[in-house]
GROMACS .gro file of N, CA and C in nm:
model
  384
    1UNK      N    1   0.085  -0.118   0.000
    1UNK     CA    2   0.000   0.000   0.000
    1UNK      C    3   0.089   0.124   0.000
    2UNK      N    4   0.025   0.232  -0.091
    2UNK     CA    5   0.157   0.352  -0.053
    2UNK      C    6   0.129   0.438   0.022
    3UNK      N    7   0.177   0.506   0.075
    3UNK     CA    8   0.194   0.639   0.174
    3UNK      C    9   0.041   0.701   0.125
    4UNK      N   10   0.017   0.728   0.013
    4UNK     CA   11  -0.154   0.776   0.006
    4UNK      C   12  -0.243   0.682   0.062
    5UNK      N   13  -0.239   0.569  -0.012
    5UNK     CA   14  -0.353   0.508   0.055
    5UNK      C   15  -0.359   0.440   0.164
    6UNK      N   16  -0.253   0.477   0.222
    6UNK     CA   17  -0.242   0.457   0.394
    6UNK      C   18  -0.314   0.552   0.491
    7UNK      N   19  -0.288   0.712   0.442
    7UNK     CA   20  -0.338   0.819   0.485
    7UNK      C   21  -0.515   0.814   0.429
    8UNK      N   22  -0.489   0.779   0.357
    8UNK     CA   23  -0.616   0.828   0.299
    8UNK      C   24  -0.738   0.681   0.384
    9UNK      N   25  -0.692   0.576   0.385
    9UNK     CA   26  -0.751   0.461   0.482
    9UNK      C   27  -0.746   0.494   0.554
   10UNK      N   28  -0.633   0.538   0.680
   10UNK     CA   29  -0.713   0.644   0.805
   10UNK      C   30  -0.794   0.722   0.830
   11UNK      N   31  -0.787   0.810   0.754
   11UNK     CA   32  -0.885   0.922   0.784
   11UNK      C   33  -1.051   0.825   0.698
   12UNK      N   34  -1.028   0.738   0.635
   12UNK     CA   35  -1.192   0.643   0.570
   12UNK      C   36  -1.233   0.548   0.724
   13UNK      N   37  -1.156   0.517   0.767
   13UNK     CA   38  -1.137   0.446   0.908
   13UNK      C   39  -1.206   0.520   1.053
   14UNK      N   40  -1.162   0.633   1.043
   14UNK     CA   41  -1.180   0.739   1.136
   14UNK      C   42  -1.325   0.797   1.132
   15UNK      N   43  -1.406   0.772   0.995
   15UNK     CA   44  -1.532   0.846   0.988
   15UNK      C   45  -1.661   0.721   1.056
   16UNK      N   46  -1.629   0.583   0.995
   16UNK     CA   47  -1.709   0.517   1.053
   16UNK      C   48  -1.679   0.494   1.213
   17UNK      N   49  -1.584   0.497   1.254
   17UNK     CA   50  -1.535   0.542   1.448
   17UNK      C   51  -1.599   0.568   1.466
   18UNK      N   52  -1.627   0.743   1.405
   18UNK     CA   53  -1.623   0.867   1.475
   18UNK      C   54  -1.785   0.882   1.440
   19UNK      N   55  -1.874   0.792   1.366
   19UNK     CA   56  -2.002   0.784   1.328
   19UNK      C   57  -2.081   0.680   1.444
   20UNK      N   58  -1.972   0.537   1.475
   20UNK     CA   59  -2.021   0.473   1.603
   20UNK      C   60  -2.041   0.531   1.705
   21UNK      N   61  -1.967   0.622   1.703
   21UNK     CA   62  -1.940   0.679   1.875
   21UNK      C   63  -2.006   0.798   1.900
   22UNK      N   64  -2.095   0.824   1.800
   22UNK     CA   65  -2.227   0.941   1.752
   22UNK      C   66  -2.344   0.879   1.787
   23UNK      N   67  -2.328   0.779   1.746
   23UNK     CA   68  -2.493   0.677   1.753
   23UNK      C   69  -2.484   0.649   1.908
   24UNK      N   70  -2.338   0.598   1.977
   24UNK     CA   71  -2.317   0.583   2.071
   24UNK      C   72  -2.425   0.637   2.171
   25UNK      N   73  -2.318   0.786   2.162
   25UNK     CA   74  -2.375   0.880   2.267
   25UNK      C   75  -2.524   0.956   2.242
   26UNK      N   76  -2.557   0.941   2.108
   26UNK     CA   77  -2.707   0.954   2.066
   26UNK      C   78  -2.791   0.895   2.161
   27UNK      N   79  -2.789   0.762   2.183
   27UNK     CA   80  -2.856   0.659   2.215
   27UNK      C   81  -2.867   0.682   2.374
   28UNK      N   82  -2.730   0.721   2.432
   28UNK     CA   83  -2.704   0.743   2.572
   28UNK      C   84  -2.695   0.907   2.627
   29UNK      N   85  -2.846   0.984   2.518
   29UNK     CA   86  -2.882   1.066   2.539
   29UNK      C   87  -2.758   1.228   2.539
   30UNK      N   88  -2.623   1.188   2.509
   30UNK     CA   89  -2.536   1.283   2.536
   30UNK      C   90  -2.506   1.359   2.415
   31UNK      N   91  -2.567   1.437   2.418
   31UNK     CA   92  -2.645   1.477   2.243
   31UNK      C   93  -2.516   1.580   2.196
   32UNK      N   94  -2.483   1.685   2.294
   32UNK     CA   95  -2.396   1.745   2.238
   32UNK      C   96  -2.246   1.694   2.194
   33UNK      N   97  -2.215   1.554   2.278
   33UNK     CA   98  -2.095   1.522   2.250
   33UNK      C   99  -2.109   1.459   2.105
   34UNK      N  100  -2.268   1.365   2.087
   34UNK     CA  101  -2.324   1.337   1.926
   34UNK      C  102  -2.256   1.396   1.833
   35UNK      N  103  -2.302   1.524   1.889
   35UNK     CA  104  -2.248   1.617   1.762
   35UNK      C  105  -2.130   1.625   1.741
   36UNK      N  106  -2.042   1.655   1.814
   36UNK     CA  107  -1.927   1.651   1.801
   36UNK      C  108  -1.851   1.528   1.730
   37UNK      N  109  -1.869   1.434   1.709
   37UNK     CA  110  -1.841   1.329   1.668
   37UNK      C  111  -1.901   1.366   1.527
   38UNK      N  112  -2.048   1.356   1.476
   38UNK     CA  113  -2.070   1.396   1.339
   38UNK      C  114  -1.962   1.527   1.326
   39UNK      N  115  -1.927   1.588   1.373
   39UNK     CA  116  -1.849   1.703   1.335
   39UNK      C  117  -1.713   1.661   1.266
   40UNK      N  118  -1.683   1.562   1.346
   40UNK     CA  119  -1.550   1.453   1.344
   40UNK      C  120  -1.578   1.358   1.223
   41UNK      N  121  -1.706   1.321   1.214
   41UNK     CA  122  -1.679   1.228   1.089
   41UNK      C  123  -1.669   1.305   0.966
   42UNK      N  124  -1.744   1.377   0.926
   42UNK     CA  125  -1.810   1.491   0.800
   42UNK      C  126  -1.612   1.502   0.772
   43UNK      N  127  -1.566   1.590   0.894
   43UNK     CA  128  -1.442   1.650   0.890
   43UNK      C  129  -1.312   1.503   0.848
   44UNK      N  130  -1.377   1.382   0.871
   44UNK     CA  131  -1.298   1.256   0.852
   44UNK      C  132  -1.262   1.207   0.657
   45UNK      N  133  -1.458   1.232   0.666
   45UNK     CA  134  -1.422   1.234   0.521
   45UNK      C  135  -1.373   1.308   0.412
   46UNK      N  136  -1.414   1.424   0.454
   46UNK     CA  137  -1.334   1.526   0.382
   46UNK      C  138  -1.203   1.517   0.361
   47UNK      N  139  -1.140   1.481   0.484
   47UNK     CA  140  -0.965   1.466   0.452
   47UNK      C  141  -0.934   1.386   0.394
   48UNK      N  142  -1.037   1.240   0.411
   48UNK     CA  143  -0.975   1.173   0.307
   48UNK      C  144  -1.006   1.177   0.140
   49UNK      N  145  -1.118   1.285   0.129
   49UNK     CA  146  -1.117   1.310  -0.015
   49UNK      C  147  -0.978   1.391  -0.040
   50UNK      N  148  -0.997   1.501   0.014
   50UNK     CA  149  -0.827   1.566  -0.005
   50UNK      C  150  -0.721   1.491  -0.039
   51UNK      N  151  -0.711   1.378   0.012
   51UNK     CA  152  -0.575   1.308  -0.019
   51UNK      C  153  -0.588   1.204  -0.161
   52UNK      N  154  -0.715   1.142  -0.154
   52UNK     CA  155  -0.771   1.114  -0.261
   52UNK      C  156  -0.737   1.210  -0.440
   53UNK      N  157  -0.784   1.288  -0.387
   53UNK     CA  158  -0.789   1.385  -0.490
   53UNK      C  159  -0.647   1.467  -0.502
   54UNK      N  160  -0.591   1.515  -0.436
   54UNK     CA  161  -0.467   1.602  -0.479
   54UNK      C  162  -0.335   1.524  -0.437
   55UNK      N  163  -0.318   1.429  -0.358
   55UNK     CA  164  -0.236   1.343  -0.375
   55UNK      C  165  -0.144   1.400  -0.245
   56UNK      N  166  -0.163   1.443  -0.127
   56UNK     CA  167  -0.135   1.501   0.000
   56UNK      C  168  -0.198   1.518   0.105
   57UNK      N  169  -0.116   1.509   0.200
   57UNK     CA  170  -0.192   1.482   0.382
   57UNK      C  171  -0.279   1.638   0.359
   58UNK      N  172  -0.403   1.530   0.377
   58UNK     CA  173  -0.491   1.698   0.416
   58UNK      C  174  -0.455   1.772   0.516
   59UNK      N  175  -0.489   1.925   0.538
   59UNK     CA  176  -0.474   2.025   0.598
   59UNK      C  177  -0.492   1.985   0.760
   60UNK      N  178  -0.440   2.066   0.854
   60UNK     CA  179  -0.474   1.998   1.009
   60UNK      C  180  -0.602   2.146   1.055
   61UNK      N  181  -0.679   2.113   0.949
   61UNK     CA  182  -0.789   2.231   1.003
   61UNK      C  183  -0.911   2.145   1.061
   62UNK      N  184  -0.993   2.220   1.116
   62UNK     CA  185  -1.153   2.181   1.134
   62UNK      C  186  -1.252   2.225   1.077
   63UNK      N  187  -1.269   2.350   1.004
   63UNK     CA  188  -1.342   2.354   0.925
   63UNK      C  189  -1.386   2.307   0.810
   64UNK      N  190  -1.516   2.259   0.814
   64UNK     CA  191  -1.566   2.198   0.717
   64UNK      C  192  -1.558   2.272   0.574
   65UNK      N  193  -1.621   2.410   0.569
   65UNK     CA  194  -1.672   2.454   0.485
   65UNK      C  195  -1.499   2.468   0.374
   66UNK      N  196  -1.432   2.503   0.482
   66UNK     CA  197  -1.239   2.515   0.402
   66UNK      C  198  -1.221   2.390   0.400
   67UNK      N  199  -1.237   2.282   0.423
   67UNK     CA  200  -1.195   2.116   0.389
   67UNK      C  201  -1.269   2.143   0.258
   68UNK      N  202  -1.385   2.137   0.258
   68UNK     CA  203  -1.451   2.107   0.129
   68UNK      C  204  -1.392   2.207   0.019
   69UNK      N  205  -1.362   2.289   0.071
   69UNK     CA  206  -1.320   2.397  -0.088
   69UNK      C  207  -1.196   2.352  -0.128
   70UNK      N  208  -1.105   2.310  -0.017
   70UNK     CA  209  -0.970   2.245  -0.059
   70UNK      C  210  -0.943   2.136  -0.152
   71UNK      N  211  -1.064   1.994  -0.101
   71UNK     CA  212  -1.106   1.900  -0.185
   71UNK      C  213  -1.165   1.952  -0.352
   72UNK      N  214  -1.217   2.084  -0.330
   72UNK     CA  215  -1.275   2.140  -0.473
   72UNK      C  216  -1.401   2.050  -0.474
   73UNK      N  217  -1.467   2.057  -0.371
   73UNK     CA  218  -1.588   2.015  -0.389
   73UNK      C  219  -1.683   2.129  -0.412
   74UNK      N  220  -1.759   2.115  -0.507
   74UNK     CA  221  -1.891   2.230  -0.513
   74UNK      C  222  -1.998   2.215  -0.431
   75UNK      N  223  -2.004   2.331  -0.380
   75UNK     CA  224  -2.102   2.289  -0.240
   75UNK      C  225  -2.258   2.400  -0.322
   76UNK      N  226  -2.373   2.327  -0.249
   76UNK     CA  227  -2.504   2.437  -0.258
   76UNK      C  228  -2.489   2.548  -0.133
   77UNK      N  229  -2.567   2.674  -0.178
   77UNK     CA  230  -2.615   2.753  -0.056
   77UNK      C  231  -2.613   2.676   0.083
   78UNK      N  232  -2.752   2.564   0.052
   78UNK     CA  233  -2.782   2.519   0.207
   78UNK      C  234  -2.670   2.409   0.243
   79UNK      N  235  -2.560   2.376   0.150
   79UNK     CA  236  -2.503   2.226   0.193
   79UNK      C  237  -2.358   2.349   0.268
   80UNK      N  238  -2.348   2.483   0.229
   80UNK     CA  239  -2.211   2.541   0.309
   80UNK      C  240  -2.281   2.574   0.436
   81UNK      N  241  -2.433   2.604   0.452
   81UNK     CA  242  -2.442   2.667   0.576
   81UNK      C  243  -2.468   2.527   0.643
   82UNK      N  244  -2.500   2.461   0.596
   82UNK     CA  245  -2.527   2.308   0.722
   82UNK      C  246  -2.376   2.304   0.748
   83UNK      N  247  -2.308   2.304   0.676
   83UNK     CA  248  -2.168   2.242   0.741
   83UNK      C  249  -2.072   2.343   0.770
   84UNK      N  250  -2.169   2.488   0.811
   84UNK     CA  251  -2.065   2.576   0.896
   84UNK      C  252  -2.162   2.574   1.049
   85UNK      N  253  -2.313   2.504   1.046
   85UNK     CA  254  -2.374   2.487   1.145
   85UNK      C  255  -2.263   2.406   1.242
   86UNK      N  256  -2.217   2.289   1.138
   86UNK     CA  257  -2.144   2.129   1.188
   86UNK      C  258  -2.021   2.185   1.258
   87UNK      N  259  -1.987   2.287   1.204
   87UNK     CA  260  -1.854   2.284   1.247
   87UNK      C  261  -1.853   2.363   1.380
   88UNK      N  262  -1.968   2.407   1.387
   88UNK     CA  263  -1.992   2.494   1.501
   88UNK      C  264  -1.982   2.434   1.619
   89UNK      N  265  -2.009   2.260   1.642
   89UNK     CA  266  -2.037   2.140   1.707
   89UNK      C  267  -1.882   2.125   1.724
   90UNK      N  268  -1.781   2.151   1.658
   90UNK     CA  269  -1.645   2.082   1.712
   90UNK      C  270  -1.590   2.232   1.829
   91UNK      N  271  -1.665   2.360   1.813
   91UNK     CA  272  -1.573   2.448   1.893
   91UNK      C  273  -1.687   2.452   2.001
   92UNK      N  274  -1.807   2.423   2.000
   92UNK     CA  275  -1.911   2.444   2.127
   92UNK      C  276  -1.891   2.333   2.215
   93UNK      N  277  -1.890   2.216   2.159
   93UNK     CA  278  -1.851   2.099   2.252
   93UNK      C  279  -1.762   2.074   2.343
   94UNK      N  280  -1.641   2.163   2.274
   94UNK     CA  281  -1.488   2.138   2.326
   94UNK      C  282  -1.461   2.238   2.450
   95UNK      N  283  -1.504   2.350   2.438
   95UNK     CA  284  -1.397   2.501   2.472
   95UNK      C  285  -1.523   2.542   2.559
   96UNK      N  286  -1.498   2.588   2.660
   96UNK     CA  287  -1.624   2.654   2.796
   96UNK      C  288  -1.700   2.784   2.734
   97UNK      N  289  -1.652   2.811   2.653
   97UNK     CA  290  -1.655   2.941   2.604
   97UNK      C  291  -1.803   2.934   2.557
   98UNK      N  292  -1.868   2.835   2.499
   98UNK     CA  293  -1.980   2.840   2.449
   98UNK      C  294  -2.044   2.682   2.463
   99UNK      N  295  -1.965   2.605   2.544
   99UNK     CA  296  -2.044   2.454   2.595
   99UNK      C  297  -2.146   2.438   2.692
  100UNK      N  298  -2.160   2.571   2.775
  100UNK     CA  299  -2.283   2.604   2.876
  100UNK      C  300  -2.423   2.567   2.752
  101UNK      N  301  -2.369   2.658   2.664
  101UNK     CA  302  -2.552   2.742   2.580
  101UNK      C  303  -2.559   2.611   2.478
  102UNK      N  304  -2.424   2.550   2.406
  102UNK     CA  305  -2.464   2.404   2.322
  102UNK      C  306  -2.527   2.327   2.406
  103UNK      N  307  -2.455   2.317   2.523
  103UNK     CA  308  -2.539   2.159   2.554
  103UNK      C  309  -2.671   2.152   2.621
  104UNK      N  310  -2.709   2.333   2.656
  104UNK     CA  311  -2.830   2.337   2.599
  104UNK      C  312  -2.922   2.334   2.548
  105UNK      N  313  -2.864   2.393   2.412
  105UNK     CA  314  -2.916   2.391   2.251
  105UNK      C  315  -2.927   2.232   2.222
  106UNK      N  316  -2.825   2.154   2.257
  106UNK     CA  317  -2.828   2.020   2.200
  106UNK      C  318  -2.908   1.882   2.237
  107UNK      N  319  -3.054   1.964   2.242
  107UNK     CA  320  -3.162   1.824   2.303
  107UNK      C  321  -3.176   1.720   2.208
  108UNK      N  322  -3.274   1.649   2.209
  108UNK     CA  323  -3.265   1.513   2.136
  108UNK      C  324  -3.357   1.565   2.020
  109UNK      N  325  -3.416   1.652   2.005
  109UNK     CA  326  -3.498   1.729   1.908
  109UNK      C  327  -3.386   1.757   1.787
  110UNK      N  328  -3.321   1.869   1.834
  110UNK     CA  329  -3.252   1.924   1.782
  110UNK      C  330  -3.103   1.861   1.688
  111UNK      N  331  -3.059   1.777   1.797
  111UNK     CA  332  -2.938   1.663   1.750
  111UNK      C  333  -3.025   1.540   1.645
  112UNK      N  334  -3.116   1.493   1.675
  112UNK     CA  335  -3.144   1.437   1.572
  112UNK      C  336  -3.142   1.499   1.441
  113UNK      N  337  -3.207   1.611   1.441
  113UNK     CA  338  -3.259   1.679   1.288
  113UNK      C  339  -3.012   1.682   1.236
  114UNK      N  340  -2.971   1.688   1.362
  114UNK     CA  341  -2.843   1.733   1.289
  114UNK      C  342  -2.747   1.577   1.253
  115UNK      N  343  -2.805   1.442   1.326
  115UNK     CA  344  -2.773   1.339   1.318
  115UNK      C  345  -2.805   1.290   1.209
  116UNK      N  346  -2.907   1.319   1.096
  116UNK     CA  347  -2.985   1.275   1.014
  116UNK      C  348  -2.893   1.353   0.892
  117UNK      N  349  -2.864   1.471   0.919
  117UNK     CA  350  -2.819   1.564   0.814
  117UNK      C  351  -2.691   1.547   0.810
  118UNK      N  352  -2.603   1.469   0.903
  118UNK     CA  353  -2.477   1.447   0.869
  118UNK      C  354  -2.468   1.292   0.842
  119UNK      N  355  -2.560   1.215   0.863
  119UNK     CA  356  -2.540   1.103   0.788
  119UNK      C  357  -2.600   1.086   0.667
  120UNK      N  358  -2.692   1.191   0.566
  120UNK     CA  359  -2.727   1.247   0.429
  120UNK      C  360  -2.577   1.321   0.401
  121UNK      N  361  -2.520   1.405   0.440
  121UNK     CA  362  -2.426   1.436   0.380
  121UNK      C  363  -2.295   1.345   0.342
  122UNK      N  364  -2.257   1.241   0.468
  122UNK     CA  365  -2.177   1.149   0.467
  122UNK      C  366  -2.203   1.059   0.301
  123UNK      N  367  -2.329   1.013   0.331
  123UNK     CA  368  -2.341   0.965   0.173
  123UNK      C  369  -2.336   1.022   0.068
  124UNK      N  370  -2.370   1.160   0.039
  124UNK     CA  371  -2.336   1.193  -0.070
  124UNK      C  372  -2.192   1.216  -0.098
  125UNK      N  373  -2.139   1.268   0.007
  125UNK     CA  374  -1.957   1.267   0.005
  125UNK      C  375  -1.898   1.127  -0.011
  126UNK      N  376  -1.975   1.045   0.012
  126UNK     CA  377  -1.900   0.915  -0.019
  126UNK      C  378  -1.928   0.843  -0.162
  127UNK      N  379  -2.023   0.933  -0.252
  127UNK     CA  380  -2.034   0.904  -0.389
  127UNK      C  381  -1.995   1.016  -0.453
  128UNK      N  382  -1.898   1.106  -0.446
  128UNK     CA  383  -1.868   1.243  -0.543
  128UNK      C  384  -1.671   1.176  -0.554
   0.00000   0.00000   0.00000
């Protein structure tokens, strides 16, 4: 196997993880960490399109919406703002700064509608 498709099998490796351990904490009601994990997978696959496609270790960013432009993926209106919603889930989860008002925001209402929309996006990123 070469140095690409080593990298690039990690980060393909890392999305179904990081998708278990979503359903995981879905299930065990811990909705905001949910998210965070879809935040983690979306952001899993993306890197490994990057490497896929331009032939180099993707970027060490978190943003979705700059993963995807890097990959040169064409995104719609609503598919950049869902996945600047997503990415919103990797800095609210993590940092005190705004994990009071997420894990508020993040009831089982709400995380579903975003559990549903990152496993629709996962599939279409996994056929482009």
């Amino acid at each position: 196997m070469t140095d690409k498709e080593l990298n690039e099998q990690y980060w393909l490796l890392g999305v179904d993880d990081a998708m278990v351990t979503a359903e995981a904490l879905f299930k065990s009601k811990i909705y905001h960490h949910a998210l965070f994990y879809c935040q983690l997978a979306i952001e899993k696959q993306l890197k490994a399109i990057i490497v896929n496609r331009l032939k180099h270790p993707a970027p060490m960013i978190h943003d979705l919406v700059d993963l995807a432009k890097t990959a040169t993926i064409e995104l719609t209106r609503r598919l950049t703002s869902d996945l600047h919603v997503i990415t919103d889930f990797n800095l609210a989860a993590r940092y005190d700064s705004g994990f009071y008002n997420f894990k508020q925001k993040a009831n089982r209402k709400y995380a579903l509608v975003w559990y549903k929309n990152t496993q629709e996006i996962l599939q279409w990123l996994k056929k482009i």
